[in-house]
Coordinates of C-alpha atoms in Angstrom, one line a residue:
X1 CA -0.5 -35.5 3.8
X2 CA -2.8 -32.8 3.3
X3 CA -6.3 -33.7 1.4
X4 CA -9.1 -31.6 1.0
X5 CA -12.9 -32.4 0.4
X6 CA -13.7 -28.5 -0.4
X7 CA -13.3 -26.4 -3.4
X8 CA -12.4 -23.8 -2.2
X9 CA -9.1 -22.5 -0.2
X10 CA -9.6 -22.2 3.7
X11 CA -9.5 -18.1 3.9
X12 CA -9.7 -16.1 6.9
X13 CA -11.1 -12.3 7.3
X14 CA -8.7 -9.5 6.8
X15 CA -9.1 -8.6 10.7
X16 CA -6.7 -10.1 13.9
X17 CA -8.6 -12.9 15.5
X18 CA -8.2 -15.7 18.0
X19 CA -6.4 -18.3 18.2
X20 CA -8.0 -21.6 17.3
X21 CA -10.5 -24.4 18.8
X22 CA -9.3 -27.6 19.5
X23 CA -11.6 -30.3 20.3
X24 CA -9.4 -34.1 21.3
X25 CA -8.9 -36.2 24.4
X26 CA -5.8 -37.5 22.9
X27 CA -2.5 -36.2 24.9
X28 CA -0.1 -36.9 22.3
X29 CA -1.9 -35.2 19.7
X30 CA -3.1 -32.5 21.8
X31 CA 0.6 -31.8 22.3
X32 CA 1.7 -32.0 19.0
X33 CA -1.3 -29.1 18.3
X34 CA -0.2 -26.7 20.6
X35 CA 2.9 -27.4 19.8
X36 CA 1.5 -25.8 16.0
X37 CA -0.3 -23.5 17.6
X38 CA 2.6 -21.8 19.5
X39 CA 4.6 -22.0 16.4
X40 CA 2.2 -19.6 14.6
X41 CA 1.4 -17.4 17.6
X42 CA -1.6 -18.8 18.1
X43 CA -3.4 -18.9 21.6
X44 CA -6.0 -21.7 20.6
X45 CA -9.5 -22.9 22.8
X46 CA -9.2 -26.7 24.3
X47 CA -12.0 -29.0 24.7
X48 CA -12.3 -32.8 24.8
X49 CA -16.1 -32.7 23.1
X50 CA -18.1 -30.2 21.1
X51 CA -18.0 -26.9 23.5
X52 CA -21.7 -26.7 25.1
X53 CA -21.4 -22.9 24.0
X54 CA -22.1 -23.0 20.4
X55 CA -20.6 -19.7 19.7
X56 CA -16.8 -21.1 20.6
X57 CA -17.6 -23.9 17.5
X58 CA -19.2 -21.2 15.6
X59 CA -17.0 -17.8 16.2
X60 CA -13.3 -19.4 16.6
X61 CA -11.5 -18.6 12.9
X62 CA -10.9 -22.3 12.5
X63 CA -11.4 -25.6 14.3
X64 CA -8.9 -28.3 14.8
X65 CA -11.4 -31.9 15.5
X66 CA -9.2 -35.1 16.8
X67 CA -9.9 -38.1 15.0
X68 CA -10.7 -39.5 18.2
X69 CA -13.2 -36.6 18.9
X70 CA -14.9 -36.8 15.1
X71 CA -18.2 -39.1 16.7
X72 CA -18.5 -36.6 19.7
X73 CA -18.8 -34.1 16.9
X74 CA -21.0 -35.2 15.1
X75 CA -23.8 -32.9 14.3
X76 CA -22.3 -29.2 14.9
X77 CA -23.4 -27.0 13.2
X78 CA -21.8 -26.5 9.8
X79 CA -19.2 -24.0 9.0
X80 CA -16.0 -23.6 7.0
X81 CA -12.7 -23.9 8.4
X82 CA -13.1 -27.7 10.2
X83 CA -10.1 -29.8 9.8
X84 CA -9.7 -33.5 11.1
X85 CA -6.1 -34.4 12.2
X86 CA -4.7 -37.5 13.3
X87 CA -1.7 -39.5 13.2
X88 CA -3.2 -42.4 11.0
X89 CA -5.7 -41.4 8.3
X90 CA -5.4 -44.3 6.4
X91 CA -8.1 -46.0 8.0
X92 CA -11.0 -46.9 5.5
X93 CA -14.0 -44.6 7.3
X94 CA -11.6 -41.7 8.0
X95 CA -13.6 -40.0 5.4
X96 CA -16.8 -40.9 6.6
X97 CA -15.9 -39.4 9.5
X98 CA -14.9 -36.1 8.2
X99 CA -17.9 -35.7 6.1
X100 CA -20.1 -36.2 9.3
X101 CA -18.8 -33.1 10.7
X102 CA -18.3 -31.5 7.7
X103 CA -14.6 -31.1 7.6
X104 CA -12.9 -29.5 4.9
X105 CA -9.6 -31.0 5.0
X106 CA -8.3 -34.6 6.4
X107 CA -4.7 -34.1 7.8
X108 CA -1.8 -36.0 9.0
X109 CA 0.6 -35.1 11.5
X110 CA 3.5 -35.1 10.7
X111 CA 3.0 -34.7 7.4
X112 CA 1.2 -31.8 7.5
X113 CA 2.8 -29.4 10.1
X114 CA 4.5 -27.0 8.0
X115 CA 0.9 -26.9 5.9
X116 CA -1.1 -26.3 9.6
X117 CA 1.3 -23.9 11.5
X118 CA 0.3 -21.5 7.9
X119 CA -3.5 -22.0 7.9
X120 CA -3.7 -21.5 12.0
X121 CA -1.3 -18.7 11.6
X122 CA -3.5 -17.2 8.6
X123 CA -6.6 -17.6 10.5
X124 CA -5.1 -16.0 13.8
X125 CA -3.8 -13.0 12.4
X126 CA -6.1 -12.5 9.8
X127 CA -5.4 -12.0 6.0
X128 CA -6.7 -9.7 3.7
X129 CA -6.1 -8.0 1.0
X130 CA -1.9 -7.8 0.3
X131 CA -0.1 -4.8 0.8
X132 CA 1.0 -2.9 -2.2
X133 CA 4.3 -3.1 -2.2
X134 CA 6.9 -0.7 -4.4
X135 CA 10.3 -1.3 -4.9
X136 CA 12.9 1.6 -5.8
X137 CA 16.2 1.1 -7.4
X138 CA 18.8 3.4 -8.1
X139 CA 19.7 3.7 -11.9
X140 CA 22.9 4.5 -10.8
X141 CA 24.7 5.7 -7.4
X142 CA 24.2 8.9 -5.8
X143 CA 20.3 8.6 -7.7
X144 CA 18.3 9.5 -5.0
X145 CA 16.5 6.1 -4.8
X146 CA 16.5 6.0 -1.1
X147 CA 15.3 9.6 -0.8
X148 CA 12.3 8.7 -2.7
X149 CA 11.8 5.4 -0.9
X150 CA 11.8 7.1 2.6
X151 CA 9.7 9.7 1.0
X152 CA 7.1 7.4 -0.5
X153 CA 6.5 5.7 2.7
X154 CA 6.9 8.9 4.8
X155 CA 3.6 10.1 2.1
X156 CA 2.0 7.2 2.7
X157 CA 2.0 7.3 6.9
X158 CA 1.1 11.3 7.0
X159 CA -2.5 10.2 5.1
X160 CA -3.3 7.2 7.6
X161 CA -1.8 4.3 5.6
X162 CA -0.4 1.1 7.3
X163 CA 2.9 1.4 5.8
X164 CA 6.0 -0.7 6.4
X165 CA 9.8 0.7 4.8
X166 CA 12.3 -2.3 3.8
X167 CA 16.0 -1.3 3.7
X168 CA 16.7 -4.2 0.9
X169 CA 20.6 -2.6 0.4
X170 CA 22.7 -3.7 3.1
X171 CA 25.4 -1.2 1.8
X172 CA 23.1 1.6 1.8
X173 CA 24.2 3.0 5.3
X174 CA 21.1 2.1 7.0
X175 CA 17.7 3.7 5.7
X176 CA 16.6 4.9 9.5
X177 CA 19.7 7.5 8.8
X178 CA 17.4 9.0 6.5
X179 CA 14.2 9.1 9.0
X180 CA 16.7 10.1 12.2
X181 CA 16.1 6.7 14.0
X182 CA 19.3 5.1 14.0
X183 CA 19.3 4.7 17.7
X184 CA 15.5 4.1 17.5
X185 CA 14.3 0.8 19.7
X186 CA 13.6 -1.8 17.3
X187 CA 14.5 -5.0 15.7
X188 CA 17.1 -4.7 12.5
X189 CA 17.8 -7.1 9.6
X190 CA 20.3 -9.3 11.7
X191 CA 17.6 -10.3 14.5
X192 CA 15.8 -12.0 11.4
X193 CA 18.6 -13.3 8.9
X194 CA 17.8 -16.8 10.2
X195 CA 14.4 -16.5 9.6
X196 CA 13.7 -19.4 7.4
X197 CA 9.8 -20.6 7.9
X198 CA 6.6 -17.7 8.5
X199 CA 7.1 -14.6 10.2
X200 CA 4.3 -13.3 12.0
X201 CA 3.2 -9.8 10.3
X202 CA 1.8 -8.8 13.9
X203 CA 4.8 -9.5 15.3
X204 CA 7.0 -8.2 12.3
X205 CA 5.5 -4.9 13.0
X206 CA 5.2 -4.5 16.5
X207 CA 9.0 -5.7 16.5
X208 CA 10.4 -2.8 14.0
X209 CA 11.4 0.8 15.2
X210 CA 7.9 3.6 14.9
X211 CA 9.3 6.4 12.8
X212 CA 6.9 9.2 11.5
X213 CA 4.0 7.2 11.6
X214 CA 5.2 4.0 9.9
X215 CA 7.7 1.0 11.0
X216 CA 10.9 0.3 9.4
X217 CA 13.3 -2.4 8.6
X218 CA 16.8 -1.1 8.2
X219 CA 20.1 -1.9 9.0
X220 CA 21.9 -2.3 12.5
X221 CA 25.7 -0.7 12.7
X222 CA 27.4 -4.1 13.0
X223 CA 29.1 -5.8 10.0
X224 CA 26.5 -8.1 8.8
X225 CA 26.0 -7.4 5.4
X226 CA 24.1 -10.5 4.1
X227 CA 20.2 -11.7 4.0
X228 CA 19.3 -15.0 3.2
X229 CA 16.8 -15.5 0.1
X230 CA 14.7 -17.3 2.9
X231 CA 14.9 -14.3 5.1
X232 CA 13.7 -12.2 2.8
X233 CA 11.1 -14.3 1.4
X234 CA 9.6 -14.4 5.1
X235 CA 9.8 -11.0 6.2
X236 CA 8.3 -9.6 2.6
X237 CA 5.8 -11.7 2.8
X238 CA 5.1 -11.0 6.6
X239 CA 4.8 -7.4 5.5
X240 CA 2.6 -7.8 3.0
X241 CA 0.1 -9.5 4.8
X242 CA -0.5 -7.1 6.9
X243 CA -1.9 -4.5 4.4
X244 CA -1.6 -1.0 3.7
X245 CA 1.5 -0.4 1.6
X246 CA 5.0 -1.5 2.0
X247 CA 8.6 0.3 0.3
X248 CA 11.5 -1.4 -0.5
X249 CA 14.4 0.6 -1.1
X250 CA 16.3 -2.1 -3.2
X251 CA 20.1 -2.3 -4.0
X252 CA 21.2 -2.1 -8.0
X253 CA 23.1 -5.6 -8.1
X254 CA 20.5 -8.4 -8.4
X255 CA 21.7 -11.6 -6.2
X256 CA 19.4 -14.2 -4.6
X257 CA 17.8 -12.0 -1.7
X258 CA 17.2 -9.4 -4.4
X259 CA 15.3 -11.7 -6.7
X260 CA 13.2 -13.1 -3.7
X261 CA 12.2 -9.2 -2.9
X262 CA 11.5 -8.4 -6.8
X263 CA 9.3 -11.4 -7.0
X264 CA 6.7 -9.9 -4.5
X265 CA 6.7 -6.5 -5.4
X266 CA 3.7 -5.0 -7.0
X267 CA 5.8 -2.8 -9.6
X268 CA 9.3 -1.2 -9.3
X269 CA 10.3 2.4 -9.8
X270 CA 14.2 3.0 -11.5
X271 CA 15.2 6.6 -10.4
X272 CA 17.4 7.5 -13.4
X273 CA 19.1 11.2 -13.4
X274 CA 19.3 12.9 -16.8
X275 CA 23.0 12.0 -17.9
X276 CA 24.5 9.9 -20.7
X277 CA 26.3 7.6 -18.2
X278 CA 23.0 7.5 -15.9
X279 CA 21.0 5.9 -18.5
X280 CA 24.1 3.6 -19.4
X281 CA 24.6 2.0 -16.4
X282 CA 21.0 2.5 -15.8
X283 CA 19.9 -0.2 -18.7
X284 CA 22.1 -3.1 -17.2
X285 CA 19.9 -2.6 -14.0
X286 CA 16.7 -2.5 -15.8
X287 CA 17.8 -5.4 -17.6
X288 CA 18.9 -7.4 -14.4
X289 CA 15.6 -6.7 -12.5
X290 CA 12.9 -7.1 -15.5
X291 CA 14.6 -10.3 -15.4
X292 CA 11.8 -11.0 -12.6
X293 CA 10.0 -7.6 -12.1
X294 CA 7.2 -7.8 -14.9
X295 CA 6.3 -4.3 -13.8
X296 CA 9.3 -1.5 -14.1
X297 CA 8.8 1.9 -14.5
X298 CA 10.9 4.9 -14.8
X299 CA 11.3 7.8 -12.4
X300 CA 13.6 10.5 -14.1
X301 CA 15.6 13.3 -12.7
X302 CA 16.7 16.6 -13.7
X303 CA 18.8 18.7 -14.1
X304 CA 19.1 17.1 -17.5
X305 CA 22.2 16.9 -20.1
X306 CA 21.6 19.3 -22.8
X307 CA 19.4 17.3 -25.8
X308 CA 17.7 14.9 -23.1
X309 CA 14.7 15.2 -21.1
X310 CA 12.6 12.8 -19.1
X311 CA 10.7 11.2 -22.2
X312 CA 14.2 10.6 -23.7
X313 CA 15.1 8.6 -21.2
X314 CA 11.8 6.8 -20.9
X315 CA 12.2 5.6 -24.6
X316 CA 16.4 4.9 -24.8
X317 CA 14.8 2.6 -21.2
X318 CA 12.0 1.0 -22.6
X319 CA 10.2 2.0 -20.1
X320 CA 7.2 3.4 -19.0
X321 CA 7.2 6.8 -17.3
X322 CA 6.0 6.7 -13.5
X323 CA 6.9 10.5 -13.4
X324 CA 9.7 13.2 -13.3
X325 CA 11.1 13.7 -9.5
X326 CA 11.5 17.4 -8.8
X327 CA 14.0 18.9 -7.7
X328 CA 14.0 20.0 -3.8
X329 CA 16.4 22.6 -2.7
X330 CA 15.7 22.5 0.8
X331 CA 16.1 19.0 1.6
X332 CA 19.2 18.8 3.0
X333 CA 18.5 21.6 5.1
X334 CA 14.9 20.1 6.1
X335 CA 16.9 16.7 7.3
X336 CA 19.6 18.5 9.0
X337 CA 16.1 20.4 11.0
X338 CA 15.0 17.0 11.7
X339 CA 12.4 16.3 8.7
X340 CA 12.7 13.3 6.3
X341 CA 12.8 13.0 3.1
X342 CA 8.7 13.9 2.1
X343 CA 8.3 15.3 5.6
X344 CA 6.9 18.7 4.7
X345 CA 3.9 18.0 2.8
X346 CA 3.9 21.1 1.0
X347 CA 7.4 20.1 -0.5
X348 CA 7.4 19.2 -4.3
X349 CA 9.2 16.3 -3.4
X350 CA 6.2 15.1 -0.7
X351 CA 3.6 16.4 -3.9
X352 CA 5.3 13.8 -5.9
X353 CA 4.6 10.9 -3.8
X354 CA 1.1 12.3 -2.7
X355 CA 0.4 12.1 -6.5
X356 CA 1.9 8.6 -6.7
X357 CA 0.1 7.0 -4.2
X358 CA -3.2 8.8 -5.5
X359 CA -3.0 7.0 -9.0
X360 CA -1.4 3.8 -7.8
X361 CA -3.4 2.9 -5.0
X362 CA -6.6 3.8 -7.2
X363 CA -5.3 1.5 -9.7
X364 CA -5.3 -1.1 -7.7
X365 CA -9.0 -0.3 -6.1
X366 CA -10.1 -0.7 -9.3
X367 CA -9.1 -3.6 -9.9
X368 CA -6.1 -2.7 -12.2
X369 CA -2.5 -3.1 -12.6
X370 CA -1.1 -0.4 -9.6
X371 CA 0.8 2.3 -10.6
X372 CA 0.1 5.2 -12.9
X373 CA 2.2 8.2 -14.3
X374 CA 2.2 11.3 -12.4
X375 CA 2.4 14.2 -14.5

């Protein structure tokens, strides 16, 4: 059971904190708590009555009061974030009680836990605003969707972004090819395909392999092949709480994992090349993904068929133009130097991505839908 006597949502500061303060003489429950606690990462402050320095009641993110503790804290100062938690709240003054020290939510354990181990988690770590998060999808194979995903969040990291790159396509050969980190120290998408409840974005992060300034999520060299819709429910959302931007390059079939990561993305860009067959094939994945993707764009790609261009496309689509993606001769030769895909900042490809983020990321300051053209 989890009952609130507030309006408004508990919400925490978009900065890392401490754990939280928990104020009970009862053992049981005090194990049950940091039980919680160690469940969300949380390092959390113990005391049996209100702490005689006011600033640990005041400053903690969020405090935890024992039922049996409530009367000892009566009349501390009030503050959001106070939750009373017991085993039995159906007792007739339990709300008395909370309204004495100004709680904001009665809870029952064991009711409750998965509800708690979120909320001390959220206060912990800190949440602010999301991430923006951009998904790319081939139109076809051989598109060049995971070229522009490495070089979106490759754009991103050179101008100081928190940015976080999601191989979503576990047949894609591994997106830290791409970056030259395949032997990188890191985590990969098996060490979290059993990852079912909340990820931790700290730890999320800190866990990934560093490449050219951002942290990425790719693929080990093993067989496994296969990512849970609750795996990637849990590590999307980890990496959006952290902020900053986050890439998903995204496979063209749309199965149950796919439709978890389309559900959090922000908008999606379709990288289409300028053939008749392209834009065939690339229809049935538009159609498949705006299935859940409200937001769909097109990138299109020259060289170009003879009678097409990139607004040809954009109308036989439906869609709305995100931009035309350049060709870049010297690519191939830039990765085989060592240099990802946007790694050269005067490359048109890197120009693309810089006017991308420009227009989407002031989109979104303002307030607006993220995502603009780029001409």
């Amino acid at each position: 059971m989890t009952e609130s006597i507030a309006r408004d949502p508990l919400s925490a500061a978009g900065v890392r904190r401490g754990g939280p303060l928990i104020v009970t003489e009862d053992v049981e429950l005090l194990d049950d708590l940091l039980r919680l606690c160690a469940a969300a990462g949380a390092e959390p402050e113990v005391h049996h009555s209100l702490p005689e320095n006011r600033g640990s009641w005041e400053q903690a993110p969020m405090v935890l009061v024992g039922d049996d503790a409530a009367q000892r804290c009566r009349g501390a100062v009030r503050r959001r974030g106070v939750m009373l938690v017991g085993r039995d709240q159906d007792a007739p003054d339990v709300w008395r009680r909370a309204v004495e020290i100004g709680a904001e939510y009665v809870l029952r354990l064991p009711d409750s836990e998965s509800w708690l181990v979120d909320q001390i988690a959220n206060a912990a770590e800190g949440v602010g605003r999301p991430a923006l998060t951009v998904g790319v999808i081939g139109g076809r194979g051989g598109s060049g969707a995971s070229t522009l995903a490495c070089a979106l969040a490759v754009t991103a990291a050179r101008v100081g972004r928190r940015t976080m790159l999601i191989d979503g396509d576990p047949l894609g050969g591994g997106i830290d090819v791409l970056l030259g980190g395949e032997r990188a120290e890191g985590m990969r998408w098996p060490d979290f395909a059993h990852s079912k409840g909340r990820v931790g974005g700290g730890a999320l992060e800190e866990s990934l392999p560093a490449l050219h300034g951002l942290r990425v999520l790719s693929w080990g060299r093993d067989d496994w092949v296969v990512i849970p819709p609750q795996a990637m429910r849990a590590v999307l959302a980890a990496a959006r709480r952290l902020g900053g931007v986050v890439v998903v390059d995204l496979p063209r079939r749309v199965d149950e994992s796919v439709a978890e990561a389309l559900a959090q993305l922000d908008l999606g860009l379709l990288v289409v090349p300028g053939e008749l067959r392209a834009v065939a094939a690339a229809k049935r994945v538009a159609s498949m993904a705006g299935m859940v993707l409200d937001d769909l764009r097109l990138v299109s790609r020259g060289p170009y068929a003879a009678g097409l261009d990139e607004r040809w496309v954009a109308q036989a689509l439906g869609l709305p133009l995100a931009g035309e993606l350049p060709l870049d001769a010297g690519l191939s030769d830039a990765q085989d130097g060592g240099v990802p895909p946007g790694g050269s900042a005067r490359g048109p490809l890197a120009r693309f991505c810089a006017a991308f983020w420009e227009r989407a990321l002031a989109s979104e300051g303002a307030g607006g839908r993220a995502g603009g053209g780029v001409s």
